[in-house]
PDB file of C-alpha atoms in Angstrom:
ATOM      1  CA  UNK A   6     105.743  82.494 118.097  1.00 33.00           C
ATOM      2  CA  UNK A   7     102.373  83.055 116.401  1.00 35.00           C
ATOM      3  CA  UNK A   8     101.298  86.274 118.080  1.00 39.00           C
ATOM      4  CA  UNK A   9     104.254  88.344 116.892  1.00 40.00           C
ATOM      5  CA  UNK A  10     104.146  87.068 113.331  1.00 43.00           C
ATOM      6  CA  UNK A  11     100.421  87.576 112.992  1.00 43.00           C
ATOM      7  CA  UNK A  12     100.776  91.327 113.088  1.00 42.00           C
ATOM      8  CA  UNK A  13     101.746  90.935 109.432  1.00 50.00           C
ATOM      9  CA  UNK A  14      98.353  89.418 108.605  1.00 59.00           C
ATOM     10  CA  UNK A  15      96.166  92.066 107.067  1.00 67.00           C
ATOM     11  CA  UNK A  16      92.410  91.869 106.537  1.00 72.00           C
ATOM     12  CA  UNK A  17      91.691  90.229 103.191  1.00 76.00           C
ATOM     13  CA  UNK A  18      88.669  89.579 101.048  1.00 75.00           C
ATOM     14  CA  UNK A  19      87.946  86.063  99.804  1.00 68.00           C
ATOM     15  CA  UNK A  20      84.975  85.754  97.472  1.00 68.00           C
ATOM     16  CA  UNK A  21      83.587  89.006  98.864  1.00 72.00           C
ATOM     17  CA  UNK A  22      84.010  87.984 102.510  1.00 80.00           C
ATOM     18  CA  UNK A  23      86.212  90.009 104.849  1.00 93.00           C
ATOM     19  CA  UNK A  24      88.545  87.748 106.826  1.00 95.00           C
ATOM     20  CA  UNK A  25      90.653  89.377 109.516  1.00 95.00           C
ATOM     21  CA  UNK A  26      92.930  88.340 112.364  1.00 94.00           C
ATOM     22  CA  UNK A  27      91.589  88.598 115.912  1.00 92.00           C
ATOM     23  CA  UNK A  28      93.106  87.810 119.337  1.00 90.00           C
ATOM     24  CA  UNK A  29      91.586  85.080 121.523  1.00 87.00           C
ATOM     25  CA  UNK A  30      90.468  87.843 123.900  1.00 89.00           C
ATOM     26  CA  UNK A  31      88.281  89.565 121.287  1.00 93.00           C
ATOM     27  CA  UNK A  32      84.682  89.755 122.621  1.00 95.00           C
ATOM     28  CA  UNK A  33      83.162  88.660 119.305  1.00 96.00           C
ATOM     29  CA  UNK A  34      85.479  85.649 119.143  1.00 95.00           C
ATOM     30  CA  UNK A  35      84.550  84.774 122.723  1.00 92.00           C
ATOM     31  CA  UNK A  36      80.847  84.955 121.809  1.00 94.00           C
ATOM     32  CA  UNK A  37      81.373  82.699 118.785  1.00 95.00           C
ATOM     33  CA  UNK A  38      83.299  80.157 120.878  1.00 92.00           C
ATOM     34  CA  UNK A  39      80.519  80.141 123.495  1.00 92.00           C
ATOM     35  CA  UNK A  40      77.937  79.578 120.736  1.00 93.00           C
ATOM     36  CA  UNK A  41      80.071  76.783 119.268  1.00 92.00           C
ATOM     37  CA  UNK A  42      80.414  75.044 122.621  1.00 90.00           C
ATOM     38  CA  UNK A  43      76.670  75.328 123.291  1.00 91.00           C
ATOM     39  CA  UNK A  44      75.936  73.772 119.888  1.00 90.00           C
ATOM     40  CA  UNK A  45      78.407  70.959 120.535  1.00 87.00           C
ATOM     41  CA  UNK A  46      76.770  70.148 123.880  1.00 86.00           C
ATOM     42  CA  UNK A  47      73.373  70.025 122.170  1.00 87.00           C
ATOM     43  CA  UNK A  48      74.713  67.823 119.349  1.00 80.00           C
ATOM     44  CA  UNK A  49      76.337  65.232 121.602  1.00 67.00           C
ATOM     45  CA  UNK A  50      73.950  65.442 124.545  1.00 67.00           C
ATOM     46  CA  UNK A  51      76.829  66.489 126.792  1.00 60.00           C
ATOM     47  CA  UNK A  52      78.537  63.110 126.348  1.00 54.00           C
ATOM     48  CA  UNK A  53      81.752  64.421 124.815  1.00 47.00           C
ATOM     49  CA  UNK A  54      82.857  66.015 128.062  1.00 49.00           C
ATOM     50  CA  UNK A  55      85.354  68.332 126.383  1.00 52.00           C
ATOM     51  CA  UNK A  56      85.760  71.520 128.369  1.00 50.00           C
ATOM     52  CA  UNK A  57      86.243  74.891 126.754  1.00 52.00           C
ATOM     53  CA  UNK A  58      89.749  76.007 127.505  1.00 52.00           C
ATOM     54  CA  UNK A  59      90.903  79.430 126.398  1.00 57.00           C
ATOM     55  CA  UNK A  60      94.441  79.403 125.075  1.00 62.00           C
ATOM     56  CA  UNK A  61      96.329  82.677 124.737  1.00 71.00           C
ATOM     57  CA  UNK A  62      98.461  81.144 121.986  1.00 80.00           C
ATOM     58  CA  UNK A  63      95.555  80.656 119.576  1.00 90.00           C
ATOM     59  CA  UNK A  64      95.163  83.399 117.030  1.00 87.00           C
ATOM     60  CA  UNK A  65      91.798  83.560 115.354  1.00 95.00           C
ATOM     61  CA  UNK A  66      90.610  84.550 111.950  1.00 96.00           C
ATOM     62  CA  UNK A  67      87.119  86.019 111.831  1.00 97.00           C
ATOM     63  CA  UNK A  68      84.776  86.289 108.881  1.00 96.00           C
ATOM     64  CA  UNK A  69      83.085  89.671 109.136  1.00 95.00           C
ATOM     65  CA  UNK A  70      79.759  90.670 107.606  1.00 92.00           C
ATOM     66  CA  UNK A  71      78.369  94.141 108.161  1.00 88.00           C
ATOM     67  CA  UNK A  72      80.970  94.865 110.831  1.00 90.00           C
ATOM     68  CA  UNK A  73      80.051  91.750 112.858  1.00 94.00           C
ATOM     69  CA  UNK A  74      82.060  88.520 113.195  1.00 96.00           C
ATOM     70  CA  UNK A  75      79.877  85.697 111.860  1.00 97.00           C
ATOM     71  CA  UNK A  76      82.451  82.897 111.803  1.00 97.00           C
ATOM     72  CA  UNK A  77      85.794  82.071 113.338  1.00 97.00           C
ATOM     73  CA  UNK A  78      88.575  79.544 113.387  1.00 97.00           C
ATOM     74  CA  UNK A  79      91.865  79.460 115.209  1.00 96.00           C
ATOM     75  CA  UNK A  80      95.399  78.250 114.655  1.00 97.00           C
ATOM     76  CA  UNK A  81      97.618  76.965 117.439  1.00 95.00           C
ATOM     77  CA  UNK A  82     101.180  75.754 116.917  1.00 95.00           C
ATOM     78  CA  UNK A  83     101.680  72.194 118.138  1.00 94.00           C
ATOM     79  CA  UNK A  84     105.322  72.287 117.067  1.00 94.00           C
ATOM     80  CA  UNK A  85     107.427  73.953 114.366  1.00 92.00           C
ATOM     81  CA  UNK A  86     105.970  71.785 111.596  1.00 96.00           C
ATOM     82  CA  UNK A  87     102.373  71.357 112.738  1.00 97.00           C
ATOM     83  CA  UNK A  88      99.558  73.795 113.335  1.00 97.00           C
ATOM     84  CA  UNK A  89      96.252  72.694 114.855  1.00 97.00           C
ATOM     85  CA  UNK A  90      92.968  74.219 113.762  1.00 98.00           C
ATOM     86  CA  UNK A  91      90.743  75.157 116.677  1.00 96.00           C
ATOM     87  CA  UNK A  92      87.155  76.302 117.221  1.00 94.00           C
ATOM     88  CA  UNK A  93      85.905  76.415 113.626  1.00 96.00           C
ATOM     89  CA  UNK A  94      82.406  77.847 113.792  1.00 96.00           C
ATOM     90  CA  UNK A  95      79.928  79.583 111.494  1.00 97.00           C
ATOM     91  CA  UNK A  96      76.753  81.143 112.882  1.00 97.00           C
ATOM     92  CA  UNK A  97      73.722  79.102 111.740  1.00 96.00           C
ATOM     93  CA  UNK A  98      72.210  81.966 109.704  1.00 96.00           C
ATOM     94  CA  UNK A  99      75.407  82.111 107.607  1.00 95.00           C
ATOM     95  CA  UNK A 100      75.804  78.408 106.843  1.00 94.00           C
ATOM     96  CA  UNK A 101      75.523  77.047 103.337  1.00 93.00           C
ATOM     97  CA  UNK A 102      77.314  80.028 101.778  1.00 93.00           C
ATOM     98  CA  UNK A 103      80.821  78.557 101.542  1.00 93.00           C
ATOM     99  CA  UNK A 104      82.067  80.559 104.524  1.00 95.00           C
ATOM    100  CA  UNK A 105      83.567  77.563 106.337  1.00 96.00           C
ATOM    101  CA  UNK A 106      85.451  76.502 103.202  1.00 96.00           C
ATOM    102  CA  UNK A 107      86.852  80.025 102.698  1.00 94.00           C
ATOM    103  CA  UNK A 108      87.791  80.291 106.364  1.00 96.00           C
ATOM    104  CA  UNK A 109      89.508  76.911 106.231  1.00 97.00           C
ATOM    105  CA  UNK A 110      91.527  78.012 103.184  1.00 95.00           C
ATOM    106  CA  UNK A 111      92.539  81.227 104.980  1.00 95.00           C
ATOM    107  CA  UNK A 112      93.624  79.263 108.068  1.00 96.00           C
ATOM    108  CA  UNK A 113      95.681  76.916 105.888  1.00 96.00           C
ATOM    109  CA  UNK A 114      97.329  79.931 104.253  1.00 94.00           C
ATOM    110  CA  UNK A 115      98.078  81.350 107.693  1.00 94.00           C
ATOM    111  CA  UNK A 116      99.584  78.030 108.804  1.00 96.00           C
ATOM    112  CA  UNK A 117     101.739  77.951 105.675  1.00 95.00           C
ATOM    113  CA  UNK A 118     102.919  81.531 106.268  1.00 92.00           C
ATOM    114  CA  UNK A 119     103.826  80.544 109.826  1.00 92.00           C
ATOM    115  CA  UNK A 120     106.074  77.795 108.449  1.00 94.00           C
ATOM    116  CA  UNK A 121     103.861  74.803 109.196  1.00 96.00           C
ATOM    117  CA  UNK A 122     103.982  71.934 106.715  1.00 97.00           C
ATOM    118  CA  UNK A 123     100.991  70.113 108.221  1.00 98.00           C
ATOM    119  CA  UNK A 124      97.654  71.202 109.645  1.00 98.00           C
ATOM    120  CA  UNK A 125      95.705  68.901 111.940  1.00 98.00           C
ATOM    121  CA  UNK A 126      92.381  69.112 113.735  1.00 98.00           C
ATOM    122  CA  UNK A 127      89.975  67.286 116.005  1.00 97.00           C
ATOM    123  CA  UNK A 128      86.230  67.157 115.568  1.00 96.00           C
ATOM    124  CA  UNK A 129      83.390  65.086 116.940  1.00 93.00           C
ATOM    125  CA  UNK A 130      82.215  61.795 115.484  1.00 94.00           C
ATOM    126  CA  UNK A 131      78.701  63.247 115.798  1.00 91.00           C
ATOM    127  CA  UNK A 132      79.440  66.130 113.375  1.00 93.00           C
ATOM    128  CA  UNK A 133      79.052  64.617 109.883  1.00 95.00           C
ATOM    129  CA  UNK A 134      78.889  68.018 108.144  1.00 94.00           C
ATOM    130  CA  UNK A 135      82.250  69.047 109.632  1.00 96.00           C
ATOM    131  CA  UNK A 136      83.798  65.684 108.759  1.00 98.00           C
ATOM    132  CA  UNK A 137      82.487  66.026 105.197  1.00 98.00           C
ATOM    133  CA  UNK A 138      83.935  69.529 104.873  1.00 98.00           C
ATOM    134  CA  UNK A 139      87.368  68.471 106.066  1.00 98.00           C
ATOM    135  CA  UNK A 140      87.451  65.380 103.835  1.00 98.00           C
ATOM    136  CA  UNK A 141      86.343  67.407 100.805  1.00 98.00           C
ATOM    137  CA  UNK A 142      89.171  69.883 101.479  1.00 97.00           C
ATOM    138  CA  UNK A 143      91.844  67.181 101.439  1.00 98.00           C
ATOM    139  CA  UNK A 144      92.060  66.232 105.109  1.00 99.00           C
ATOM    140  CA  UNK A 145      92.727  62.574 105.867  1.00 98.00           C
ATOM    141  CA  UNK A 146      91.999  60.648 109.072  1.00 98.00           C
ATOM    142  CA  UNK A 147      94.935  60.297 111.480  1.00 98.00           C
ATOM    143  CA  UNK A 148      95.212  58.587 114.857  1.00 98.00           C
ATOM    144  CA  UNK A 149      93.652  60.514 117.718  1.00 97.00           C
ATOM    145  CA  UNK A 150      96.357  62.567 119.428  1.00 96.00           C
ATOM    146  CA  UNK A 151      97.117  64.664 122.503  1.00 93.00           C
ATOM    147  CA  UNK A 152      94.271  65.588 124.809  1.00 92.00           C
ATOM    148  CA  UNK A 153      91.787  63.713 122.583  1.00 94.00           C
ATOM    149  CA  UNK A 154      93.264  60.211 123.021  1.00 95.00           C
ATOM    150  CA  UNK A 155      90.825  59.110 125.705  1.00 93.00           C
ATOM    151  CA  UNK A 156      87.756  60.719 124.130  1.00 92.00           C
ATOM    152  CA  UNK A 157      85.687  58.119 122.233  1.00 93.00           C
ATOM    153  CA  UNK A 158      83.818  60.920 120.426  1.00 92.00           C
ATOM    154  CA  UNK A 159      86.952  62.442 118.870  1.00 95.00           C
ATOM    155  CA  UNK A 160      88.123  61.930 115.326  1.00 97.00           C
ATOM    156  CA  UNK A 161      91.271  63.628 114.018  1.00 98.00           C
ATOM    157  CA  UNK A 162      92.359  64.697 110.555  1.00 99.00           C
ATOM    158  CA  UNK A 163      95.500  66.153 108.994  1.00 99.00           C
ATOM    159  CA  UNK A 164      96.555  67.725 105.727  1.00 98.00           C
ATOM    160  CA  UNK A 165     100.002  68.313 104.289  1.00 98.00           C
ATOM    161  CA  UNK A 166     100.308  71.843 102.976  1.00 96.00           C
ATOM    162  CA  UNK A 167     101.831  72.511  99.557  1.00 88.00           C
ATOM    163  CA  UNK A 168     105.562  73.100  99.454  1.00 77.00           C
ATOM    164  CA  UNK A 169     106.626  76.578  98.316  1.00 64.00           C
ATOM    165  CA  UNK A 170     108.068  76.630  94.797  1.00 53.00           C
TER     166      UNK A 170
END
């Protein structure tokens, strides 16, 4: 469902940042996901135990600076109404510039365009900056769901998207 519709997504600029759609197989996306997973293992001491699983049905948005992807986030349909945000990551040298907030807004817009009324996500209890970002952008805690149910380090959030006028 997502892959076909995403061909309509064109590169856009948000506050001077280029945000473009990328497939899960894109080498720069793969490198960002590897960096994200390495950082997560360092942050939780390897206790989380979550394995990196590549899903073909995740479509990524990349923030590009100087022709290089410096941040990414993905959207995966859980069902017709709900999209799940996946693999949000900003390279350390680019943090503190509002990139994550702009990327999150672009992913929400993408979810809305795909017909989702709700966006949900999972993050680690040991990631206070991520939790703060999501809360400040209107995400509210929800019960842990799906593959995260048995993970004591998971915390989940959701946000209802605005209804079209």
